[in-house]
PDB file of C-alpha atoms in Angstrom:
ATOM      1  CA  HIS A   1     -40.043  17.718  19.184  1.00 89.00           C
ATOM      2  CA  VAL A   2     -38.705  14.459  17.741  1.00 96.00           C
ATOM      3  CA  GLN A   3     -40.158  12.097  15.170  1.00 97.00           C
ATOM      4  CA  LEU A   4     -38.945   8.556  14.558  1.00 98.00           C
ATOM      5  CA  VAL A   5     -39.462   6.304  11.555  1.00 97.00           C
ATOM      6  CA  GLU A   6     -38.456   2.638  11.457  1.00 96.00           C
ATOM      7  CA  SER A   7     -37.811   0.484   8.429  1.00 96.00           C
ATOM      8  CA  GLY A   8     -36.371  -2.901   7.554  1.00 96.00           C
ATOM      9  CA  GLY A   9     -38.814  -5.292   9.137  1.00 97.00           C
ATOM     10  CA  GLY A  10     -40.080  -8.324   7.331  1.00 97.00           C
ATOM     11  CA  LEU A  11     -40.348 -12.084   7.202  1.00 98.00           C
ATOM     12  CA  VAL A  12     -37.230 -14.214   7.502  1.00 98.00           C
ATOM     13  CA  GLN A  13     -36.427 -17.828   8.225  1.00 98.00           C
ATOM     14  CA  ALA A  14     -34.798 -18.983  11.427  1.00 98.00           C
ATOM     15  CA  GLY A  15     -31.062 -18.496  11.265  1.00 98.00           C
ATOM     16  CA  GLY A  16     -31.371 -15.583   8.901  1.00 98.00           C
ATOM     17  CA  SER A  17     -30.465 -11.944   9.312  1.00 98.00           C
ATOM     18  CA  LEU A  18     -32.263  -8.654   9.158  1.00 98.00           C
ATOM     19  CA  ARG A  19     -31.218  -5.052   9.614  1.00 98.00           C
ATOM     20  CA  LEU A  20     -33.591  -2.516  11.104  1.00 98.00           C
ATOM     21  CA  SER A  21     -33.092   1.195  10.647  1.00 98.00           C
ATOM     22  CA  CYS A  22     -34.514   4.199  12.426  1.00 98.00           C
ATOM     23  CA  ALA A  23     -34.218   7.843  11.485  1.00 98.00           C
ATOM     24  CA  ALA A  24     -34.963  10.722  13.813  1.00 98.00           C
ATOM     25  CA  SER A  25     -36.060  14.139  12.682  1.00 97.00           C
ATOM     26  CA  GLY A  26     -37.048  17.366  14.339  1.00 96.00           C
ATOM     27  CA  ASP A  27     -35.155  18.434  17.441  1.00 95.00           C
ATOM     28  CA  THR A  28     -32.514  15.744  17.171  1.00 95.00           C
ATOM     29  CA  GLN A  29     -30.152  17.880  19.234  1.00 95.00           C
ATOM     30  CA  CYS A  30     -32.342  16.970  22.195  1.00 95.00           C
ATOM     31  CA  ILE A  31     -31.626  13.238  21.921  1.00 96.00           C
ATOM     32  CA  ARG A  32     -29.460  11.647  24.585  1.00 95.00           C
ATOM     33  CA  GLY A  33     -29.842   8.049  23.452  1.00 96.00           C
ATOM     34  CA  MET A  34     -31.551   5.873  20.880  1.00 97.00           C
ATOM     35  CA  GLY A  35     -32.436   2.236  20.812  1.00 97.00           C
ATOM     36  CA  TRP A  36     -34.888  -0.529  20.195  1.00 98.00           C
ATOM     37  CA  TYR A  37     -37.656  -2.195  22.128  1.00 98.00           C
ATOM     38  CA  ARG A  38     -39.871  -5.028  21.010  1.00 98.00           C
ATOM     39  CA  GLN A  39     -43.245  -6.371  21.947  1.00 98.00           C
ATOM     40  CA  GLN A  40     -44.053 -10.027  21.452  1.00 97.00           C
ATOM     41  CA  SER A  41     -47.625 -11.225  21.248  1.00 95.00           C
ATOM     42  CA  GLY A  42     -49.150 -11.406  24.697  1.00 95.00           C
ATOM     43  CA  LYS A  43     -46.116  -9.898  26.416  1.00 97.00           C
ATOM     44  CA  GLU A  44     -45.002  -6.517  27.654  1.00 97.00           C
ATOM     45  CA  ARG A  45     -42.718  -4.295  25.667  1.00 97.00           C
ATOM     46  CA  GLU A  46     -39.100  -5.089  26.477  1.00 97.00           C
ATOM     47  CA  LEU A  47     -35.709  -3.560  25.889  1.00 97.00           C
ATOM     48  CA  VAL A  48     -33.690  -4.993  23.026  1.00 98.00           C
ATOM     49  CA  ALA A  49     -30.727  -2.633  22.805  1.00 98.00           C
ATOM     50  CA  ILE A  50     -29.896   0.934  23.734  1.00 97.00           C
ATOM     51  CA  SER A  51     -27.081   3.264  22.747  1.00 96.00           C
ATOM     52  CA  ASP A  52     -26.833   6.166  25.151  1.00 91.00           C
ATOM     53  CA  SER A  53     -24.460   9.091  25.001  1.00 87.00           C
ATOM     54  CA  GLY A  54     -23.804   8.885  28.723  1.00 82.00           C
ATOM     55  CA  THR A  55     -23.968   5.204  29.590  1.00 87.00           C
ATOM     56  CA  GLY A  56     -22.946   3.478  26.370  1.00 93.00           C
ATOM     57  CA  THR A  57     -24.661   0.398  25.016  1.00 96.00           C
ATOM     58  CA  ASN A  58     -26.916  -2.091  26.708  1.00 97.00           C
ATOM     59  CA  TYR A  59     -28.393  -5.318  25.324  1.00 98.00           C
ATOM     60  CA  ALA A  60     -31.048  -7.668  26.531  1.00 98.00           C
ATOM     61  CA  ASP A  61     -29.530 -10.992  27.560  1.00 98.00           C
ATOM     62  CA  SER A  62     -31.665 -12.781  24.991  1.00 97.00           C
ATOM     63  CA  VAL A  63     -30.000 -10.989  22.072  1.00 98.00           C
ATOM     64  CA  LYS A  64     -26.401 -10.628  23.241  1.00 98.00           C
ATOM     65  CA  GLY A  65     -24.006 -12.021  20.683  1.00 97.00           C
ATOM     66  CA  ARG A  66     -26.652 -12.009  17.965  1.00 98.00           C
ATOM     67  CA  PHE A  67     -27.796  -8.399  17.678  1.00 98.00           C
ATOM     68  CA  THR A  68     -25.650  -5.320  17.250  1.00 98.00           C
ATOM     69  CA  ILE A  69     -26.819  -1.761  17.712  1.00 98.00           C
ATOM     70  CA  SER A  70     -25.089   1.050  15.884  1.00 97.00           C
ATOM     71  CA  ARG A  71     -25.874   4.708  16.277  1.00 96.00           C
ATOM     72  CA  ASP A  72     -24.827   7.648  14.164  1.00 95.00           C
ATOM     73  CA  HIS A  73     -25.301  10.556  16.528  1.00 91.00           C
ATOM     74  CA  ALA A  74     -24.616  13.183  13.868  1.00 90.00           C
ATOM     75  CA  LYS A  75     -27.208  11.756  11.487  1.00 93.00           C
ATOM     76  CA  GLY A  76     -29.737  10.966  14.181  1.00 95.00           C
ATOM     77  CA  THR A  77     -30.032   7.341  13.102  1.00 97.00           C
ATOM     78  CA  VAL A  78     -29.789   4.004  14.821  1.00 97.00           C
ATOM     79  CA  ASP A  79     -29.624   0.552  13.265  1.00 98.00           C
ATOM     80  CA  LEU A  80     -30.095  -2.909  14.663  1.00 98.00           C
ATOM     81  CA  GLN A  81     -28.274  -5.732  12.923  1.00 98.00           C
ATOM     82  CA  MET A  82     -30.028  -8.967  13.815  1.00 98.00           C
ATOM     83  CA  ASN A  83     -28.238 -12.235  13.116  1.00 98.00           C
ATOM     84  CA  SER A  84     -29.084 -15.850  13.900  1.00 98.00           C
ATOM     85  CA  LEU A  85     -32.727 -14.949  14.204  1.00 98.00           C
ATOM     86  CA  GLU A  86     -35.003 -17.253  16.132  1.00 98.00           C
ATOM     87  CA  PRO A  87     -38.787 -17.627  16.098  1.00 98.00           C
ATOM     88  CA  GLU A  88     -38.774 -16.096  19.581  1.00 97.00           C
ATOM     89  CA  ASP A  89     -37.503 -12.871  18.029  1.00 98.00           C
ATOM     90  CA  THR A  90     -40.853 -12.433  16.301  1.00 98.00           C
ATOM     91  CA  ALA A  91     -42.274  -9.145  17.539  1.00 98.00           C
ATOM     92  CA  ILE A  92     -43.075  -5.593  16.676  1.00 98.00           C
ATOM     93  CA  TYR A  93     -39.855  -3.649  17.002  1.00 98.00           C
ATOM     94  CA  TYR A  94     -40.046  -0.041  18.109  1.00 98.00           C
ATOM     95  CA  CYS A  95     -37.391   2.583  17.757  1.00 98.00           C
ATOM     96  CA  THR A  96     -37.059   4.867  20.750  1.00 98.00           C
ATOM     97  CA  ALA A  97     -35.213   8.059  21.513  1.00 97.00           C
ATOM     98  CA  ALA A  98     -34.547   9.540  24.922  1.00 96.00           C
ATOM     99  CA  GLY A  99     -34.649  13.287  25.068  1.00 94.00           C
ATOM    100  CA  ASP A 100     -32.989  15.356  27.740  1.00 93.00           C
ATOM    101  CA  TRP A 101     -32.864  18.979  28.815  1.00 92.00           C
ATOM    102  CA  TYR A 102     -30.124  20.129  26.448  1.00 92.00           C
ATOM    103  CA  GLY A 103     -31.909  23.366  25.676  1.00 92.00           C
ATOM    104  CA  ILE A 104     -35.118  25.247  26.256  1.00 92.00           C
ATOM    105  CA  GLU A 105     -36.579  23.562  23.190  1.00 92.00           C
ATOM    106  CA  CYS A 106     -35.869  20.098  24.620  1.00 94.00           C
ATOM    107  CA  TYR A 107     -37.912  17.791  26.780  1.00 94.00           C
ATOM    108  CA  LYS A 108     -36.811  15.029  29.111  1.00 94.00           C
ATOM    109  CA  ARG A 109     -39.077  12.371  27.684  1.00 95.00           C
ATOM    110  CA  ASP A 110     -39.114   9.318  25.463  1.00 97.00           C
ATOM    111  CA  TYR A 111     -40.139   9.291  21.824  1.00 97.00           C
ATOM    112  CA  TRP A 112     -41.381   6.281  19.899  1.00 98.00           C
ATOM    113  CA  GLY A 113     -41.620   5.184  16.311  1.00 98.00           C
ATOM    114  CA  GLN A 114     -44.637   3.489  14.814  1.00 97.00           C
ATOM    115  CA  GLY A 115     -43.095   0.031  14.982  1.00 97.00           C
ATOM    116  CA  THR A 116     -42.042  -2.461  12.352  1.00 97.00           C
ATOM    117  CA  GLN A 117     -43.016  -6.122  12.277  1.00 98.00           C
ATOM    118  CA  VAL A 118     -40.343  -8.799  12.364  1.00 98.00           C
ATOM    119  CA  THR A 119     -41.510 -12.351  11.809  1.00 98.00           C
ATOM    120  CA  VAL A 120     -39.133 -15.298  12.016  1.00 98.00           C
ATOM    121  CA  SER A 121     -40.455 -18.563  10.665  1.00 97.00           C
ATOM    122  CA  SER A 122     -39.277 -21.996  11.723  1.00 92.00           C
TER     123      SER A 122
END
């Protein structure tokens, strides 16, 4: 199994920067990709950025050029550097990991962290 813990959320002013971190533990050898989703108030959870061992990186159009995802596969960590933050970036940010069938101990399923609040004031 895999456990995920996020950190780095907080309150920042528009135009500021924040760096989110996520650490995986447990059966990290089962992880194919890691990334970030967010859920804004009253909206569905949406993809922010993904780093996948097979397909590479993928960003939501709304964050391209402002956010950068970086994954350390060996350490089982993924970070999200957020620059030029906007009030619309306010959301709960969730770390996610995609498991695959790399071994009999592995599951092809998604894992989720508890979420960390990011609030951008105007």
